[in-house]
PDB file of C-alpha atoms in Angstrom:
ATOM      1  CA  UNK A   1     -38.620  40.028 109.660  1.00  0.00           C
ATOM      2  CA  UNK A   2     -36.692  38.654 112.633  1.00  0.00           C
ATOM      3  CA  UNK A   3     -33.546  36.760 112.017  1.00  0.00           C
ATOM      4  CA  UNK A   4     -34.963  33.562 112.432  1.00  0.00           C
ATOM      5  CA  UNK A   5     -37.659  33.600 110.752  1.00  0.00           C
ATOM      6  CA  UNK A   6     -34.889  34.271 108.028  1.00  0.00           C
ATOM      7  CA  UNK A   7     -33.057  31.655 109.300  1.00  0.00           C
ATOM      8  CA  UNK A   8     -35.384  29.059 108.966  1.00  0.00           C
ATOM      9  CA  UNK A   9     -36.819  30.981 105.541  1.00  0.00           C
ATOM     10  CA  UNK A  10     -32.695  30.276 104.099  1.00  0.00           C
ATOM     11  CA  UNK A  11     -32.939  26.891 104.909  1.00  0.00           C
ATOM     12  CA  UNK A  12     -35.957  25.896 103.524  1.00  0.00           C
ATOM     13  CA  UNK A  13     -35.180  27.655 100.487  1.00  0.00           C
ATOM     14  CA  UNK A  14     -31.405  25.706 100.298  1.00  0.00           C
ATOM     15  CA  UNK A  15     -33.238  22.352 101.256  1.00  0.00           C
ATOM     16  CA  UNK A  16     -35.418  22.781  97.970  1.00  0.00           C
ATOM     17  CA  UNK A  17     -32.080  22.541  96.046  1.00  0.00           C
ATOM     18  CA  UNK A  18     -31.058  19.829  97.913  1.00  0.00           C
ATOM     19  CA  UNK A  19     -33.943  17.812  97.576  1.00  0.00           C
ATOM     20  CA  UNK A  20     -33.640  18.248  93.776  1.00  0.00           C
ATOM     21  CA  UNK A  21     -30.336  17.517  93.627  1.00  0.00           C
ATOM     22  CA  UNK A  22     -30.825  13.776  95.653  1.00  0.00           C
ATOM     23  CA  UNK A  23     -34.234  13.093  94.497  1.00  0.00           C
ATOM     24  CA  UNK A  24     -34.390  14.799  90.305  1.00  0.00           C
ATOM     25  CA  UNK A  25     -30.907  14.909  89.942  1.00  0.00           C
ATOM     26  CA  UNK A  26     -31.399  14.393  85.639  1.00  0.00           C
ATOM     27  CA  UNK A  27     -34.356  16.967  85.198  1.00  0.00           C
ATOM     28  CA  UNK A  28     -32.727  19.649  83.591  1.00  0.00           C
ATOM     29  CA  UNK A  29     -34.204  22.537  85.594  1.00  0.00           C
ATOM     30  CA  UNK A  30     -32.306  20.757  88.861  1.00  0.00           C
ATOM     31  CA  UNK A  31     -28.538  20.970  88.986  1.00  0.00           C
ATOM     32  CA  UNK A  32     -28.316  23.649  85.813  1.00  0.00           C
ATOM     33  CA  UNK A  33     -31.311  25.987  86.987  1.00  0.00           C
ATOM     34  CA  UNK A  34     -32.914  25.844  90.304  1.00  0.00           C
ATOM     35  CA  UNK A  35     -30.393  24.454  92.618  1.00  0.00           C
ATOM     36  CA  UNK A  36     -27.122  25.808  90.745  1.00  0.00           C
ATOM     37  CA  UNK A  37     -28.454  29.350  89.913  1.00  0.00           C
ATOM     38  CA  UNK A  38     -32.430  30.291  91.293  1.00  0.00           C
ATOM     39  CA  UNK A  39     -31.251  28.972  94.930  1.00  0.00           C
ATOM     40  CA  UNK A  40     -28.214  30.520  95.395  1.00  0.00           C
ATOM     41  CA  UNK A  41     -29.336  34.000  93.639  1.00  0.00           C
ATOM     42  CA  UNK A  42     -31.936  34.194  96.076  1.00  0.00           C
ATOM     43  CA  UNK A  43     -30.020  33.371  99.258  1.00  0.00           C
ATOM     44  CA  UNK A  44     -27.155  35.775  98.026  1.00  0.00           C
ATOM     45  CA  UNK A  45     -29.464  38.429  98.267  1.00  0.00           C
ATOM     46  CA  UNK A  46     -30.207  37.516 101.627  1.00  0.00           C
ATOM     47  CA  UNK A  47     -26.368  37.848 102.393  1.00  0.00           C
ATOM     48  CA  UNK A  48     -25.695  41.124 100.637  1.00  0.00           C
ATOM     49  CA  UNK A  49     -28.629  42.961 102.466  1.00  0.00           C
ATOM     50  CA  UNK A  50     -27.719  41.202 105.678  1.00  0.00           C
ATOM     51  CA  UNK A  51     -23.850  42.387 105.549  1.00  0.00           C
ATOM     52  CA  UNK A  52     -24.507  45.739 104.128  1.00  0.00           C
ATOM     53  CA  UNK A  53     -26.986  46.312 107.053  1.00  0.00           C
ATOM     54  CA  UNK A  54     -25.123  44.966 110.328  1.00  0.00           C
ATOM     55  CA  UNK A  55     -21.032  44.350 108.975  1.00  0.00           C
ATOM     56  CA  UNK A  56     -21.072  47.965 109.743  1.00  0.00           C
ATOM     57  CA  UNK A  57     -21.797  47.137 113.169  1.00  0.00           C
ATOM     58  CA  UNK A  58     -19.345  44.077 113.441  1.00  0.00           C
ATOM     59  CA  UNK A  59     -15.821  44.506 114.894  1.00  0.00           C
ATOM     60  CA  UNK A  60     -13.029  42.239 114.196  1.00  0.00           C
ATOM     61  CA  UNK A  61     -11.562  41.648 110.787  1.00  0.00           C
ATOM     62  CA  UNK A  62      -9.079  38.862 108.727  1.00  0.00           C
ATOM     63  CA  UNK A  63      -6.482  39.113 109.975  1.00  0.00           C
ATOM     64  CA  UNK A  64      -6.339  36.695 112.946  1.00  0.00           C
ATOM     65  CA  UNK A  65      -8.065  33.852 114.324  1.00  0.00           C
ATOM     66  CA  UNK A  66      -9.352  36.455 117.271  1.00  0.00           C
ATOM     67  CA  UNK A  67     -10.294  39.035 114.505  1.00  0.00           C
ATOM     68  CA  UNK A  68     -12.253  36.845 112.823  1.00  0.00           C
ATOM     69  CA  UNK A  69     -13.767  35.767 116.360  1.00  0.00           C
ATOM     70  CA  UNK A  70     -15.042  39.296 117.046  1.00  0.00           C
ATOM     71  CA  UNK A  71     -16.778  39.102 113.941  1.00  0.00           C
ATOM     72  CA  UNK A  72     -18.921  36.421 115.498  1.00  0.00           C
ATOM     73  CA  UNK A  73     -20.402  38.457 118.240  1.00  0.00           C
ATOM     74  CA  UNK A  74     -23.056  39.878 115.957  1.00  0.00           C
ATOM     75  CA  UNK A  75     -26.186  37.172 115.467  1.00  0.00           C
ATOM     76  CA  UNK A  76     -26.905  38.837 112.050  1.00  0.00           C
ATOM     77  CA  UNK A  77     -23.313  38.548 110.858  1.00  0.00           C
ATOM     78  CA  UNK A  78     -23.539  34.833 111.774  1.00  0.00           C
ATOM     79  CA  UNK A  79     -26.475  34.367 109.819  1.00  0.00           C
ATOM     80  CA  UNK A  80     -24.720  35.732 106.603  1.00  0.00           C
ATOM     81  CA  UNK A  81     -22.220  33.259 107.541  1.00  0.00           C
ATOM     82  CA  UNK A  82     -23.899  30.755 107.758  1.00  0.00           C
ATOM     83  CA  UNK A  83     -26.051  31.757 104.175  1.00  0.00           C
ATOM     84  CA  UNK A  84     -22.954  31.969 102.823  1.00  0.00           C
ATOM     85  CA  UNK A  85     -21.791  28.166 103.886  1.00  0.00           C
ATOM     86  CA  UNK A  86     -25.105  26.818 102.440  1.00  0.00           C
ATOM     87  CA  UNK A  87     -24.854  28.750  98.885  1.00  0.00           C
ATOM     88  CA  UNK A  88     -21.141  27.126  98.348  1.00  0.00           C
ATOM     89  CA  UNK A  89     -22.393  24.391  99.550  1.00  0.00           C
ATOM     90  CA  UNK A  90     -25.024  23.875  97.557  1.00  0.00           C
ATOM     91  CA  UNK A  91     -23.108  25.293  94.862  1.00  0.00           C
ATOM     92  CA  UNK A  92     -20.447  22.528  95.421  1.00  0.00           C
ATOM     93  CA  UNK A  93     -23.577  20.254  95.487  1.00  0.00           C
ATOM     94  CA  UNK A  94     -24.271  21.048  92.000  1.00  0.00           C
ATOM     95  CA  UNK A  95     -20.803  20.588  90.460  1.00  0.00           C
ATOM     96  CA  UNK A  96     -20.670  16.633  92.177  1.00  0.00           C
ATOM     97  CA  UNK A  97     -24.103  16.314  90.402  1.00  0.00           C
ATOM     98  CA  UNK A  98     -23.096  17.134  87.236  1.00  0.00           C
ATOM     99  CA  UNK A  99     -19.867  16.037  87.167  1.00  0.00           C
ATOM    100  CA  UNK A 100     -21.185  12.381  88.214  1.00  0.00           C
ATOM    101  CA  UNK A 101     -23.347  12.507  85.847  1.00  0.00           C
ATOM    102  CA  UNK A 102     -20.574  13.222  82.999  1.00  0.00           C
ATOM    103  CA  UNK A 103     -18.650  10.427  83.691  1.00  0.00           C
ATOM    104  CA  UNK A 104     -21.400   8.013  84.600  1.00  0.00           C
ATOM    105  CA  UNK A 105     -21.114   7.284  88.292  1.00  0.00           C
ATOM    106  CA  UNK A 106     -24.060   6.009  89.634  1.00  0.00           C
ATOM    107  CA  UNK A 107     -26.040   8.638  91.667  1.00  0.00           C
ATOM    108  CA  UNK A 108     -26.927   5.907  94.739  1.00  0.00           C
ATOM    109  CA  UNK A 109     -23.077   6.196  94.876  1.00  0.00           C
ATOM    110  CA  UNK A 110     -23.241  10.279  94.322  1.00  0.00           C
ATOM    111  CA  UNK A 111     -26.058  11.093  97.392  1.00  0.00           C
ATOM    112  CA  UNK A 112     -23.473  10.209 100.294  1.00  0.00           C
ATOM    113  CA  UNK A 113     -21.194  12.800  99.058  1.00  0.00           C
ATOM    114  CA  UNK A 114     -24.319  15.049  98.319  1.00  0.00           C
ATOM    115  CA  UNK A 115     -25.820  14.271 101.956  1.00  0.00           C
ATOM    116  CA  UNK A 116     -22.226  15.030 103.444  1.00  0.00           C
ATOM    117  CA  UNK A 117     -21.064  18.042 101.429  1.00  0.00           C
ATOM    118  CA  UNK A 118     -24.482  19.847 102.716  1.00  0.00           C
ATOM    119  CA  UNK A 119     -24.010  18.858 106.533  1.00  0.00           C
ATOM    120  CA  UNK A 120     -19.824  19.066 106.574  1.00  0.00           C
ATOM    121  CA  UNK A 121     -18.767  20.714 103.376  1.00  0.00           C
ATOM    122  CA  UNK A 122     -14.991  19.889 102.117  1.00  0.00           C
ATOM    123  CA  UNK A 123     -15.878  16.470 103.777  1.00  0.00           C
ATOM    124  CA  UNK A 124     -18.394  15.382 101.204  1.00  0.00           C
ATOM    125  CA  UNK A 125     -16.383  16.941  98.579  1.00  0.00           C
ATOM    126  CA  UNK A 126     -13.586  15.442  99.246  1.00  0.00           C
ATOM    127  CA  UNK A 127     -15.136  11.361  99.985  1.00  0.00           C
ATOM    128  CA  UNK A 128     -16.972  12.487  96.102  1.00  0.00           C
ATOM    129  CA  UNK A 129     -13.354  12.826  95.013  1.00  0.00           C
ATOM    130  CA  UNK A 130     -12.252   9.654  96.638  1.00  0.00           C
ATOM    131  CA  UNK A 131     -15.316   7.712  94.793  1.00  0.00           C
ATOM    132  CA  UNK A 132     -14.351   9.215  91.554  1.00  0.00           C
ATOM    133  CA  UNK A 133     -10.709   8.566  91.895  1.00  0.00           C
ATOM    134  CA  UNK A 134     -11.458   5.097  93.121  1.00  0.00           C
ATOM    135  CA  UNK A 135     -14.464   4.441  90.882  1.00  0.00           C
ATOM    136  CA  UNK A 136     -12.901   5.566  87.338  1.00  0.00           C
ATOM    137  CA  UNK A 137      -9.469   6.576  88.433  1.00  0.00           C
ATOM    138  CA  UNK A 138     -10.637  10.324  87.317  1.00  0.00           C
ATOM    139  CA  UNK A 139      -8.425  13.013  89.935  1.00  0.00           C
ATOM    140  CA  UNK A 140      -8.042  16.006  88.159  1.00  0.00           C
ATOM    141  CA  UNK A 141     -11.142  17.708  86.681  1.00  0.00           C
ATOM    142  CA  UNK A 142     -11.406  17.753  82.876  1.00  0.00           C
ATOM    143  CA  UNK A 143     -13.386  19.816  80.584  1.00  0.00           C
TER     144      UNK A 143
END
């Protein structure tokens, strides 16, 4: 399999949790099963195979911002990193879907943040933790 036909596989297979999580947010295999757990399981696996195969082949390291650079130079390497973006992504996905639904914010108000968190990350996390502080003056995260 080339990389991108992995590529493209990854992100078909993180858009399906997506989806669920915009457009069945309440069905109880979405946020709990198939986009918190199935997804993520499956593109982890892509991950793991991908950096035991080529991070071997990968110089650079943690160390500095020119370490981390070198890291970079190998496509397959950014592939995992980019798998690994869309798994916490999606993972953080799942937690504002839940969580909104705990304390009753209204989920036209909670797919923004969902739509933002998978195309920037921290960014839709953190206008999700805006809405709730605004919205039910909720900051820190309760059991």
């Amino acid at each position: 399999m080339t990389k991108e036909i992995l590529f493209y596989m990854c992100n078909a297979v993180a858009l399906c949790g997506w989806l669920l999580l915009i457009f069945a947010p309440r069905w109880k295999w979405s946020a709990r099963g198939i986009a918190a757990c199935i997804v993520p399981t499956l593109l982890s696996i892509a991950y793991i195979s991908l950096i035991l195969m080529y991070s071997g082949e990968s110089q650079g390291g943690f160390f500095s911002l020119e370490e981390v650079s070198l890291i970079f130079q190998n496509q397959y390497i950014v592939l995992a990193c980019w798998i690994h973006y869309m798994v916490f992504d999606l993972f953080v996905g799942c937690w504002i879907t839940r969580d909104a639904q705990k304390i009753n914010i209204s989920h036209l108000i909670v797919v923004p943040c969902l739509i933002a968190t998978c195309l920037y990350g921290p960014f839709g996390l953190t206008l999700y933790f805006l809405i709730r502080w605004i919205g039910k003056r909720k900051f820190f995260i309760e059991d």
